[in-house]
PDB file of C-alpha atoms in Angstrom:
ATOM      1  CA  UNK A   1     -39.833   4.975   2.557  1.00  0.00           C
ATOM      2  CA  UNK A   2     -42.060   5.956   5.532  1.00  0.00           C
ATOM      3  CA  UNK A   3     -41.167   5.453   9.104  1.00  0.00           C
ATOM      4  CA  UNK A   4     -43.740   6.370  11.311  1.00  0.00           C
ATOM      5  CA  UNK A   5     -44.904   5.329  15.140  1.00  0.00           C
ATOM      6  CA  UNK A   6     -48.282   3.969  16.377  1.00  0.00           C
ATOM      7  CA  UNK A   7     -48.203   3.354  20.280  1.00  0.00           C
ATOM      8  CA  UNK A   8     -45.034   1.287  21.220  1.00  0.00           C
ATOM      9  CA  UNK A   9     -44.877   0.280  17.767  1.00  0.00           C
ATOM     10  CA  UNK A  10     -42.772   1.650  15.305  1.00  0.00           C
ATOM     11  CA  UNK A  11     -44.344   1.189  11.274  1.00  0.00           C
ATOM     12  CA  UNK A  12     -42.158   1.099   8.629  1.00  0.00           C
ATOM     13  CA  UNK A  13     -43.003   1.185   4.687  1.00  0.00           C
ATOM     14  CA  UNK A  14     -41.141   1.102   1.842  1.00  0.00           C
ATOM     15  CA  UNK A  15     -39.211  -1.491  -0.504  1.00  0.00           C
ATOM     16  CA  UNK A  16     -38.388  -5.043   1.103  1.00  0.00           C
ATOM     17  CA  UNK A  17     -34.667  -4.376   0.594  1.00  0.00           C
ATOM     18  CA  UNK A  18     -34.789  -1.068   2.433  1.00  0.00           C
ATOM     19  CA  UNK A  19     -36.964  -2.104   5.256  1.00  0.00           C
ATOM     20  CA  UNK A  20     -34.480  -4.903   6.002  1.00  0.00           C
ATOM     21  CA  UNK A  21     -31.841  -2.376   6.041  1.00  0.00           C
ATOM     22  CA  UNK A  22     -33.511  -0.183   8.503  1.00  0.00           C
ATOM     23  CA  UNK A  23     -34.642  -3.375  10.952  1.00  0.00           C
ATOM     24  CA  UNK A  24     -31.076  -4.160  10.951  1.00  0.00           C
ATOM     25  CA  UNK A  25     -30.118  -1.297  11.770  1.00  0.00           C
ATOM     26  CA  UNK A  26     -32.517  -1.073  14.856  1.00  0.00           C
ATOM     27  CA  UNK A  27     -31.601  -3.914  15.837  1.00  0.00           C
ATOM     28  CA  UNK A  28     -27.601  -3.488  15.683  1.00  0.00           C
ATOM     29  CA  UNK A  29     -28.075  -0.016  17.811  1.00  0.00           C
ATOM     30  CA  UNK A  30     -30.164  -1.687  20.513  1.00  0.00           C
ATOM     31  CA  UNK A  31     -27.769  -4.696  20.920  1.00  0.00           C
ATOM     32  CA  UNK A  32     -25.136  -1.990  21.169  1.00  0.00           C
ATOM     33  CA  UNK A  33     -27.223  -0.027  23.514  1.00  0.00           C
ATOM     34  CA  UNK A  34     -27.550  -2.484  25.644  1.00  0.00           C
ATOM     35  CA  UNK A  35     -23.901  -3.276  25.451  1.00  0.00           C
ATOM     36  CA  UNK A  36     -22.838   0.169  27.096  1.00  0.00           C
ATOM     37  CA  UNK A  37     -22.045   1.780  23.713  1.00  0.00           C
ATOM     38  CA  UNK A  38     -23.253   5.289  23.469  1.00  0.00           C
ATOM     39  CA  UNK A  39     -23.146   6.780  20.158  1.00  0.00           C
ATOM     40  CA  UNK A  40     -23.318  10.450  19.022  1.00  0.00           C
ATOM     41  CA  UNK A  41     -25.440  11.838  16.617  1.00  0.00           C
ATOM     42  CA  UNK A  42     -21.836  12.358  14.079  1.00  0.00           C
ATOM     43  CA  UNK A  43     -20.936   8.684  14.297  1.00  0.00           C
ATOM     44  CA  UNK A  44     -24.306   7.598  13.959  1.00  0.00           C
ATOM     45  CA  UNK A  45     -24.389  10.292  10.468  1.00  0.00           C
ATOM     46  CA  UNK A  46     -21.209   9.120   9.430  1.00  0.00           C
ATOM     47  CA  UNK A  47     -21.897   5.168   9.568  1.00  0.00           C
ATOM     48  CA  UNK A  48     -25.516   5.839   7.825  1.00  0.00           C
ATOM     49  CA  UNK A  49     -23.450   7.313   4.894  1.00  0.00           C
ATOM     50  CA  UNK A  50     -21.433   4.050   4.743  1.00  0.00           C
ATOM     51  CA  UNK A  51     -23.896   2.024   4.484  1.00  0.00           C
ATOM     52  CA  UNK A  52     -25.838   4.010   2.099  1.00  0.00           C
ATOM     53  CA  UNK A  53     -22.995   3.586  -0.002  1.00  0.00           C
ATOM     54  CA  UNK A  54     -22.718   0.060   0.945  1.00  0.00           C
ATOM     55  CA  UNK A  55     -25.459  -1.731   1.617  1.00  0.00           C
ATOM     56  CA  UNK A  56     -24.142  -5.118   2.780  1.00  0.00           C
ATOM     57  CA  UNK A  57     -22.321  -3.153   5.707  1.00  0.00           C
ATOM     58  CA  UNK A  58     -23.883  -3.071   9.057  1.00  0.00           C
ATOM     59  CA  UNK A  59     -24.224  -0.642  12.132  1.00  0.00           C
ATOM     60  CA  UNK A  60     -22.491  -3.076  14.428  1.00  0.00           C
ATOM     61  CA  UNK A  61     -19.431  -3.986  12.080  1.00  0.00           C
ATOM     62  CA  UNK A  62     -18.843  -0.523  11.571  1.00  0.00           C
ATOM     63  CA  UNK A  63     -18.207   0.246  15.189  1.00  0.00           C
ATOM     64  CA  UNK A  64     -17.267  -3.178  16.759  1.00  0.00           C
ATOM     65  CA  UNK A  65     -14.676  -3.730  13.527  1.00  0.00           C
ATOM     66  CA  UNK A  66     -13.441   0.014  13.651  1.00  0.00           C
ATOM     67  CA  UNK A  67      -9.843   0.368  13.766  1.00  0.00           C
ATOM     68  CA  UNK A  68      -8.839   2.703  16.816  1.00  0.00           C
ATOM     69  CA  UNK A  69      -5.155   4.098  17.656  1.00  0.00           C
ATOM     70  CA  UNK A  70      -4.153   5.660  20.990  1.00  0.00           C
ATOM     71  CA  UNK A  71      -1.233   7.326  20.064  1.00  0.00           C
ATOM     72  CA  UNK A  72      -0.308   8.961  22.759  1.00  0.00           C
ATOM     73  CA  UNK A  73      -2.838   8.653  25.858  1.00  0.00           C
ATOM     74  CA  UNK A  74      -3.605  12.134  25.197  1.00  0.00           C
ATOM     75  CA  UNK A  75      -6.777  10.883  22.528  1.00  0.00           C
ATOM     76  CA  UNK A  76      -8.270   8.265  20.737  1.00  0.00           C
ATOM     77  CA  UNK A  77      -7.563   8.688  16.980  1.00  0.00           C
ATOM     78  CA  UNK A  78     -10.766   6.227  15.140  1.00  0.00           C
ATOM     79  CA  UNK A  79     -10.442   5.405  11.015  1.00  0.00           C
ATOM     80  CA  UNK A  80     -13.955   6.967   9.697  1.00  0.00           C
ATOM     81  CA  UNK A  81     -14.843   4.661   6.994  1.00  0.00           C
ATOM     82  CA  UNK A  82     -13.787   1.452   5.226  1.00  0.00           C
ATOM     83  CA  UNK A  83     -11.142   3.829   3.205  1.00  0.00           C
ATOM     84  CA  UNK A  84      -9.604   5.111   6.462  1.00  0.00           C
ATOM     85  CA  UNK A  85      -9.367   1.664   8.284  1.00  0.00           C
ATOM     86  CA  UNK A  86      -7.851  -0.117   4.930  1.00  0.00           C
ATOM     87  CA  UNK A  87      -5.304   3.093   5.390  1.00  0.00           C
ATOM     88  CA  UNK A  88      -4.374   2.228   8.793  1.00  0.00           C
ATOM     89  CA  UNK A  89      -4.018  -1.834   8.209  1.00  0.00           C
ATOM     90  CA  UNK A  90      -1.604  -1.276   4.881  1.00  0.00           C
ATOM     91  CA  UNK A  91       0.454   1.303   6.902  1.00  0.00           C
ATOM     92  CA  UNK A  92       1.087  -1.741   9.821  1.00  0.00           C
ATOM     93  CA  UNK A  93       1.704  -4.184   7.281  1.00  0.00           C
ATOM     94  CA  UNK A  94       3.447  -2.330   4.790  1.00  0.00           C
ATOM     95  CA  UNK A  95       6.887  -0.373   4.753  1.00  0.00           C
ATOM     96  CA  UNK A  96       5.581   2.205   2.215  1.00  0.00           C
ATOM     97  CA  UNK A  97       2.007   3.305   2.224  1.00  0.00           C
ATOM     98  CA  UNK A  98       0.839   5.789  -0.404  1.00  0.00           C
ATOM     99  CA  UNK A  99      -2.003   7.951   0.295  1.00  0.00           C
ATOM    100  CA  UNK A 100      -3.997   9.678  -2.104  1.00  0.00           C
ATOM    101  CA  UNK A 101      -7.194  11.624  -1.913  1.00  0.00           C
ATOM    102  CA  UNK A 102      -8.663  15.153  -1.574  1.00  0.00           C
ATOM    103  CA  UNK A 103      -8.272  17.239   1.187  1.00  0.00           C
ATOM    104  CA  UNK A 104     -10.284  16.504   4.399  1.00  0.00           C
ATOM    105  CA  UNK A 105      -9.872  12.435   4.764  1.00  0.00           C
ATOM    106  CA  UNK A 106      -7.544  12.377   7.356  1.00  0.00           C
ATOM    107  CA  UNK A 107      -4.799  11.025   5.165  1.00  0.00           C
ATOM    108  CA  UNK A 108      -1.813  13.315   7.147  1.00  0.00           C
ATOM    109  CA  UNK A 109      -3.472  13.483  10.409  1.00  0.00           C
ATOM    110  CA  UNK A 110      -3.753   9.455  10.329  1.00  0.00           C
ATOM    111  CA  UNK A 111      -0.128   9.119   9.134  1.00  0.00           C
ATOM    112  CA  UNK A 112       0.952  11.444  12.346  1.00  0.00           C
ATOM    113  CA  UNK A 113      -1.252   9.455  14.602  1.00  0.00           C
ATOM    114  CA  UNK A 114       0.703   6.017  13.291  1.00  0.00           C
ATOM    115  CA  UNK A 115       4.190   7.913  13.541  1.00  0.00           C
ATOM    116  CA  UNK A 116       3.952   8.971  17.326  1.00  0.00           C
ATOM    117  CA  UNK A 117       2.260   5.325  18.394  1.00  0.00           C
ATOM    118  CA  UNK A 118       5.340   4.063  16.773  1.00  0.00           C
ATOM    119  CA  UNK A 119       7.631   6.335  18.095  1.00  0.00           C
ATOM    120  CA  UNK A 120       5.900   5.884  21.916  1.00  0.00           C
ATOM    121  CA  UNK A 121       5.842   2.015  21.744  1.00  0.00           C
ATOM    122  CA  UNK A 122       9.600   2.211  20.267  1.00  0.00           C
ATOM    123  CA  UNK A 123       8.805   0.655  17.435  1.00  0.00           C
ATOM    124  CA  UNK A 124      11.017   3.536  15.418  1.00  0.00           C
ATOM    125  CA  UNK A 125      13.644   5.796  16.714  1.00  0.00           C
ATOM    126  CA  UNK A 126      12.546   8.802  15.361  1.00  0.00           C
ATOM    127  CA  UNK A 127       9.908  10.843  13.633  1.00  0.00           C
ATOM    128  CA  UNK A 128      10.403  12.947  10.125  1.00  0.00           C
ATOM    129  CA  UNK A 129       8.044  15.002   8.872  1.00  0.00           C
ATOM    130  CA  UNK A 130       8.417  16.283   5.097  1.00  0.00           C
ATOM    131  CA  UNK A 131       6.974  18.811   2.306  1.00  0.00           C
ATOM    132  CA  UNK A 132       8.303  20.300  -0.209  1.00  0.00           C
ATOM    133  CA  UNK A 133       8.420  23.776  -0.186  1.00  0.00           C
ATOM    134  CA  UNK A 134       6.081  24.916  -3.296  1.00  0.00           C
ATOM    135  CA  UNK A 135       4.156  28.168  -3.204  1.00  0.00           C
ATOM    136  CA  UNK A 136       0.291  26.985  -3.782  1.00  0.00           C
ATOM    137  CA  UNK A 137      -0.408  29.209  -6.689  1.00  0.00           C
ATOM    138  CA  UNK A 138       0.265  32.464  -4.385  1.00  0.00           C
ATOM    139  CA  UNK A 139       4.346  34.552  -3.975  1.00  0.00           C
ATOM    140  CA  UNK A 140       5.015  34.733  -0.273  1.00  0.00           C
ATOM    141  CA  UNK A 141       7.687  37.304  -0.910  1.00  0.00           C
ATOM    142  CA  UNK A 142      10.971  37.997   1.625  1.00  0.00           C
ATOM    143  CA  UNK A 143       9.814  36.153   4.794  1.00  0.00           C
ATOM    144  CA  UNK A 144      12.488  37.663   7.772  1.00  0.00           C
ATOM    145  CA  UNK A 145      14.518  35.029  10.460  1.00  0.00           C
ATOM    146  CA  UNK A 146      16.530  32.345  10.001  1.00  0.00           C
ATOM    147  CA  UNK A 147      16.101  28.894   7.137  1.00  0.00           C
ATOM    148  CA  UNK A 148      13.620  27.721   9.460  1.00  0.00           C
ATOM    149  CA  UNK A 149      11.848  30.547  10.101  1.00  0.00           C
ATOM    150  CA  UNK A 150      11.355  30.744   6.131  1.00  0.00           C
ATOM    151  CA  UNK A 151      10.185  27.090   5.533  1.00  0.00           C
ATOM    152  CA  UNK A 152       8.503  26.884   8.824  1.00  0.00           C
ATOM    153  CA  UNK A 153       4.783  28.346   7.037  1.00  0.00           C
ATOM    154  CA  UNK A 154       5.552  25.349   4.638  1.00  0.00           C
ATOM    155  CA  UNK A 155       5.710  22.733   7.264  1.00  0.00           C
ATOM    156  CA  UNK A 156       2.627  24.298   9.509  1.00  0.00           C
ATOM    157  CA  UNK A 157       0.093  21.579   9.386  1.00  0.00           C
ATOM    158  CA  UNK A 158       2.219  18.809  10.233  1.00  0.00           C
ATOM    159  CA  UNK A 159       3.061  20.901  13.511  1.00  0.00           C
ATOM    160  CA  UNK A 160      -0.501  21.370  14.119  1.00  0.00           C
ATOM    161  CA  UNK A 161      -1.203  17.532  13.830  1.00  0.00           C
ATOM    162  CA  UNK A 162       1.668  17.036  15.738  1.00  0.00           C
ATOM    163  CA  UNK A 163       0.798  19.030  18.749  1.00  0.00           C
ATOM    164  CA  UNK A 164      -2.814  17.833  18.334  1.00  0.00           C
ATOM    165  CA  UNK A 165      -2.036  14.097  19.205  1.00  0.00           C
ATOM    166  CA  UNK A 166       0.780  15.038  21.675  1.00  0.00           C
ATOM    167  CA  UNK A 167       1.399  16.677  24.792  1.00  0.00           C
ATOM    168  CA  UNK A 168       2.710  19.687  24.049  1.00  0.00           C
ATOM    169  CA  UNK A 169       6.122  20.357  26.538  1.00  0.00           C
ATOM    170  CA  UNK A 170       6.301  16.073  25.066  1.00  0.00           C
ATOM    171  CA  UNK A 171       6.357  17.227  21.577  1.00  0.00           C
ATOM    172  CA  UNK A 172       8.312  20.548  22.173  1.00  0.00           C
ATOM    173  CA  UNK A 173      11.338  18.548  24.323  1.00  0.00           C
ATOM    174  CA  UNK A 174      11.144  15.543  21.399  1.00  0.00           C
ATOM    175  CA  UNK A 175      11.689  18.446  18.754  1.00  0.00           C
ATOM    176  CA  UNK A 176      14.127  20.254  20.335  1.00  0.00           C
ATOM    177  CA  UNK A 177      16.439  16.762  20.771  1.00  0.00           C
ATOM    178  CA  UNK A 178      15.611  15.675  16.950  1.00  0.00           C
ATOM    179  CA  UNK A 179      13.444  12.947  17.854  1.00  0.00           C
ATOM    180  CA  UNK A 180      11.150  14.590  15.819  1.00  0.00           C
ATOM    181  CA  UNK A 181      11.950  16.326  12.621  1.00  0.00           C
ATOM    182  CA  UNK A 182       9.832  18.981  10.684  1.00  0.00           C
ATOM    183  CA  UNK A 183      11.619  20.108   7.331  1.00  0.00           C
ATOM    184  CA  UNK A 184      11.257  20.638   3.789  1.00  0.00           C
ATOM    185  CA  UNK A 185      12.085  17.405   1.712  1.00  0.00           C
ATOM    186  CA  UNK A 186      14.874  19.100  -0.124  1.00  0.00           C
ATOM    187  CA  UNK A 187      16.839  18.741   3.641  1.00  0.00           C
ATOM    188  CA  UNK A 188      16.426  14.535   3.191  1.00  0.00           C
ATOM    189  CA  UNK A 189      18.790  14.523  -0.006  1.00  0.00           C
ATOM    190  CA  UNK A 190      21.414  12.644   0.769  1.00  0.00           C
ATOM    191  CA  UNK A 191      20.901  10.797   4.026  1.00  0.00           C
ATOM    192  CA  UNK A 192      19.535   7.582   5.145  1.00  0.00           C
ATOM    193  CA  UNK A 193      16.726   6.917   7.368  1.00  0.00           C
ATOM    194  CA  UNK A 194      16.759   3.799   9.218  1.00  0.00           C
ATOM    195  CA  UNK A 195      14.519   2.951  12.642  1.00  0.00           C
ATOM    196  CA  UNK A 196      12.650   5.778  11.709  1.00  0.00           C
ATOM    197  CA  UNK A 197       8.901   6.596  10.707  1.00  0.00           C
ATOM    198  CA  UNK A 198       8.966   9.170   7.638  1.00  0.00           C
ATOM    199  CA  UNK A 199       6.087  11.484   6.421  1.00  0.00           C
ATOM    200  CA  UNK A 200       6.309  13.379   2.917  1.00  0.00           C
ATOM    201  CA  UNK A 201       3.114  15.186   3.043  1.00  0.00           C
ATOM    202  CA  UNK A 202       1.809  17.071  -0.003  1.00  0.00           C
ATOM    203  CA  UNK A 203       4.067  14.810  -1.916  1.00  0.00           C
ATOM    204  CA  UNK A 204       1.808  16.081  -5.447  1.00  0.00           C
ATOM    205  CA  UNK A 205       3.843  19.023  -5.331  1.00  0.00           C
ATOM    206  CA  UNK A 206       7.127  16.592  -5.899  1.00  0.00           C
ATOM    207  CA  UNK A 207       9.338  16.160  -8.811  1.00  0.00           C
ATOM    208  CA  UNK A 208      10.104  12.981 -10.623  1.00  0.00           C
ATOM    209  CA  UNK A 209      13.455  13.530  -9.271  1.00  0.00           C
ATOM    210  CA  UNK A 210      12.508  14.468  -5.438  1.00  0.00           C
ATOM    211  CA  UNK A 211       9.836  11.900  -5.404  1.00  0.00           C
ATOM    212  CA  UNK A 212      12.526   9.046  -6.413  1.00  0.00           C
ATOM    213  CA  UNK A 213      15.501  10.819  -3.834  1.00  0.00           C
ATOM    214  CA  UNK A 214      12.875  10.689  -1.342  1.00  0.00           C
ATOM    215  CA  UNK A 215      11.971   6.799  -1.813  1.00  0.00           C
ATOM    216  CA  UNK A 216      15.516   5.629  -1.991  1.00  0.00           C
ATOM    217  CA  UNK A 217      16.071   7.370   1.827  1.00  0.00           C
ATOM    218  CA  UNK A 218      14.266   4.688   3.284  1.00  0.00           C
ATOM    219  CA  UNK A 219      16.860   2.267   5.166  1.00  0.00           C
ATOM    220  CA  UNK A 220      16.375  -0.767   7.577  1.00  0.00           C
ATOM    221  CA  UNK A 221      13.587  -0.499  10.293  1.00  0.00           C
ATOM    222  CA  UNK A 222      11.571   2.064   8.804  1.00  0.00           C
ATOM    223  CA  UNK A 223       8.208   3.111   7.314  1.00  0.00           C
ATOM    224  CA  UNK A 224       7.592   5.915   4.752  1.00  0.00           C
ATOM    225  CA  UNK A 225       3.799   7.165   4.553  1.00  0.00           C
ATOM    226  CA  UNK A 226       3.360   9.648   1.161  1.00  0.00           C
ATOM    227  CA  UNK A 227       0.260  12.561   0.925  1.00  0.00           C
ATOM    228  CA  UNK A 228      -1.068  14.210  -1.499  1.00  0.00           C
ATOM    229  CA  UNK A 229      -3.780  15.128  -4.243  1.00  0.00           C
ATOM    230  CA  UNK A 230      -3.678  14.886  -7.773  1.00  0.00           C
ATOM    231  CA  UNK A 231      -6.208  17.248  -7.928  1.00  0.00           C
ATOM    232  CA  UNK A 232      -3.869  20.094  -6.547  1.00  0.00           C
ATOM    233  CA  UNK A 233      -0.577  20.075  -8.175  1.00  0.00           C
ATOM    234  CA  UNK A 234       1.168  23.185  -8.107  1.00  0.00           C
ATOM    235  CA  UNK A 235       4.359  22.661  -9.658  1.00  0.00           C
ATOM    236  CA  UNK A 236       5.594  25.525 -12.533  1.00  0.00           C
ATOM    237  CA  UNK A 237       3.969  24.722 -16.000  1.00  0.00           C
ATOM    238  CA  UNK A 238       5.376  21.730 -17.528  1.00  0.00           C
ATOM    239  CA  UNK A 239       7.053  19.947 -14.264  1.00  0.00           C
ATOM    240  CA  UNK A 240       5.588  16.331 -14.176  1.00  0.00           C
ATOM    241  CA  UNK A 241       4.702  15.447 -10.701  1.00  0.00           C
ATOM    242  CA  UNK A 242       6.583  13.114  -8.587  1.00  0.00           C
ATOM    243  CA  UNK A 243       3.148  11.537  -7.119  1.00  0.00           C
ATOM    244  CA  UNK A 244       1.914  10.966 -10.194  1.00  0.00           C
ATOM    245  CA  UNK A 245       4.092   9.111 -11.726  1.00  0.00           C
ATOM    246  CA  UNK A 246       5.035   6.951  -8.554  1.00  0.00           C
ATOM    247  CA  UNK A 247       1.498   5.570  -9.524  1.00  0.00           C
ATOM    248  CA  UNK A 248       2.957   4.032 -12.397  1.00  0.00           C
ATOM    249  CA  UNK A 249       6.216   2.925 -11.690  1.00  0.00           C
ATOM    250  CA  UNK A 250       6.167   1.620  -8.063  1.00  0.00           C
ATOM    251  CA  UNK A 251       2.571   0.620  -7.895  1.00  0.00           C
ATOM    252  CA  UNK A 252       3.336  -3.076  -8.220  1.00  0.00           C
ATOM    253  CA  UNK A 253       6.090  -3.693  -5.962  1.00  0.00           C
ATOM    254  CA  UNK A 254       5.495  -5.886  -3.224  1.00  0.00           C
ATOM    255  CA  UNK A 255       5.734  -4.284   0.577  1.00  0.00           C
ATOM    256  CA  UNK A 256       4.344  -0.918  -1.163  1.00  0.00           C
ATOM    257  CA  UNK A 257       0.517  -0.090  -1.091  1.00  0.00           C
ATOM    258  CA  UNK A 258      -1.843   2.628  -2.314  1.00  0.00           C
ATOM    259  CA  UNK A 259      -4.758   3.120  -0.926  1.00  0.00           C
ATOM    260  CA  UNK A 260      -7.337   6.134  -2.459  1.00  0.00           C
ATOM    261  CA  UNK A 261      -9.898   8.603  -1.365  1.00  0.00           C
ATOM    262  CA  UNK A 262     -12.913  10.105  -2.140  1.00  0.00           C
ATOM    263  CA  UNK A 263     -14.767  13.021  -1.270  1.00  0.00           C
ATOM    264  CA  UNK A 264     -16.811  10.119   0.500  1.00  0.00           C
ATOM    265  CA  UNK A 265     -14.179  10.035   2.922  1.00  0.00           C
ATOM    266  CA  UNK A 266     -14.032  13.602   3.628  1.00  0.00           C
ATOM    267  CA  UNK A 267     -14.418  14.285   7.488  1.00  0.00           C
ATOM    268  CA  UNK A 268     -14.763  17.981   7.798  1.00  0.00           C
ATOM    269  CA  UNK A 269     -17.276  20.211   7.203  1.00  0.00           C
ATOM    270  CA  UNK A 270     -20.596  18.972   5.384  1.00  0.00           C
ATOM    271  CA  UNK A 271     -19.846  21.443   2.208  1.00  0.00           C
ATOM    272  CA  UNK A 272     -16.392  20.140   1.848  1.00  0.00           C
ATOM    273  CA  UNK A 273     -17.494  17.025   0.982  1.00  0.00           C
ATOM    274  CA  UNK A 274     -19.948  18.506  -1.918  1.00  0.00           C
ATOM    275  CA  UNK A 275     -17.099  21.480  -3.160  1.00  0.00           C
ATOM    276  CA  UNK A 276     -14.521  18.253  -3.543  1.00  0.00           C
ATOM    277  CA  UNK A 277     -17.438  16.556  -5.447  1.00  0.00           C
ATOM    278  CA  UNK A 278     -18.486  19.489  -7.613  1.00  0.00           C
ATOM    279  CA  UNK A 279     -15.105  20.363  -8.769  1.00  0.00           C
ATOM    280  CA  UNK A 280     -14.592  16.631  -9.578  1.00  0.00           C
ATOM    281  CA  UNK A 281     -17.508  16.838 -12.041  1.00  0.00           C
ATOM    282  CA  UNK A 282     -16.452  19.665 -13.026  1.00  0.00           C
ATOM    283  CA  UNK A 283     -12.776  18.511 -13.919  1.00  0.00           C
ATOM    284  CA  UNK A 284     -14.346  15.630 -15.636  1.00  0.00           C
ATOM    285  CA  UNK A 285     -16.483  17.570 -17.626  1.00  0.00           C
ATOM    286  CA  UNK A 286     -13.619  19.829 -18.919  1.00  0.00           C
ATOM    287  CA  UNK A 287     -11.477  16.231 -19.744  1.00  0.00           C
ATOM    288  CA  UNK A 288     -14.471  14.901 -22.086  1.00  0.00           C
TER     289      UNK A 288
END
């Protein structure tokens, strides 16, 4: 396809199909133009992807039908992508939502966003945050302080998320009363959750056993969101993961969803996108 300009004309040439595609588009980003909206060069990158991969979607659905959270006042959290938005709807209209994907599509970081808007708009009661505590391929050794001081590296990105949607001296004063709860899933054995909004991030690195402790915490008034990838299980040799077998035992219970990733829905760095793709091809090639 060329696109090229004579004057105040603008020429383009190339298959029927793709022409229409790119009139369309011109067309959708004036109306929107005109409209007030002013988009940035990564939105505009992002939704050209989308519709490269699907061709009936247009410029103006994707950012008139986006779905958009304001968790906290402090920013506007926006679902990148048809994956991200179906993500968001299952996690409103479900009371488990499973999450699976690569690393870099927002699966966490969305589930966070959800967790304080509920918490703000008292929907829940309370915030917990969960991972298990496994050592990705790497011996941390004697770490000094107190239990929390040891399983606080573990729980590290959900902080960061945390204090990323929030106010800080907010989130700081909700920790410190137990509004919100960071710890490893090992501390959920034995309790109930109820009015609450419940995170197990990483949850690949589960057992069969923790993985079905963790789903029968889940009491009235509450919503469980589970994280992880497949693709990075580091449980000892021989220890069947919790996350994968969920897939095949709870996958067809109604009020329970899955939704999966790609490395299409990756939304960091350019390269991460293509290193999630190439060892994808590459894992595929090894399974042939």
């Amino acid at each position: 396809m060329k696109v090229g300009g004579r004057g105040a004309d603008l020429i383009i040439e190339g298959d029927e199909a793709d022409v229409a595609i790119v009139e369309r588009i011109l067309k959708d980003y004036g109306q929107l133009f005109q409209e007030g909206r002013t988009l940035t060069s990564n939105e505009l990158k992002n939704a050209f992807k989308q519709i490269a991969d699907d061709r009936t979607s247009t410029l103006r659905e994707l950012f008139t039908g986006q779905k958009r959270i304001n968790p906290s006042g402090r920013k506007q959290v926006t679902a990148r992508g048809p994956n991200q938005k179906r993500y968001l709807e299952a996690i409103e209209s479900n009371d488990i939502v499973f999450g699976i994907g690569p690393a870099g599509t927002g699966k966490t970081y969305l589930a966070v966003a959800m967790a304080v808007q509920y918490l703000l708009s008292k929907r829940v009661n309370r915030i917990i945050l969960a991972r298990p505590a496994v050592e990705a391929g790497e011996k941390l050794g004697f770490l000094p302080g107190d239990l929390q001081d040891k399983v606080d590296p573990y729980l590290r990105p959900l902080y960061d998320a945390l204090f990323d949607l929030m106010d800080y001296e907010r989130a700081t004063k909700f920790l410190e009363k137990r509004v919100i709860e960071v710890a490893p899933l090992a501390f959920m054995r034995g309790r109930t959750l109820s009015d609450a909004f419940i995170i197990l991030d990483e949850a690949q690195n589960t057992t069969s056993e923790q993985m079905k402790m963790f789903l029968t915490r889940i009491g009235f008034g509450s919503k469980a969101v589970i994280t992880g990838d497949v693709t990075q299980i580091d449980l000892p040799s021989g220890r069947k993961s919790g996350l994968v077998e969920a897939q095949r035992v709870v996958s067809g219970i109604d009020g329970l969803s899955f939704i999966h990733f790609d490395e299409r829905d990756v939304v960091r760095h350019h390269l991460v996108q293509m290193i999630v793709k190439a060892y994808d091809e590459h894992n595929r090639k090894i399974n042939l």
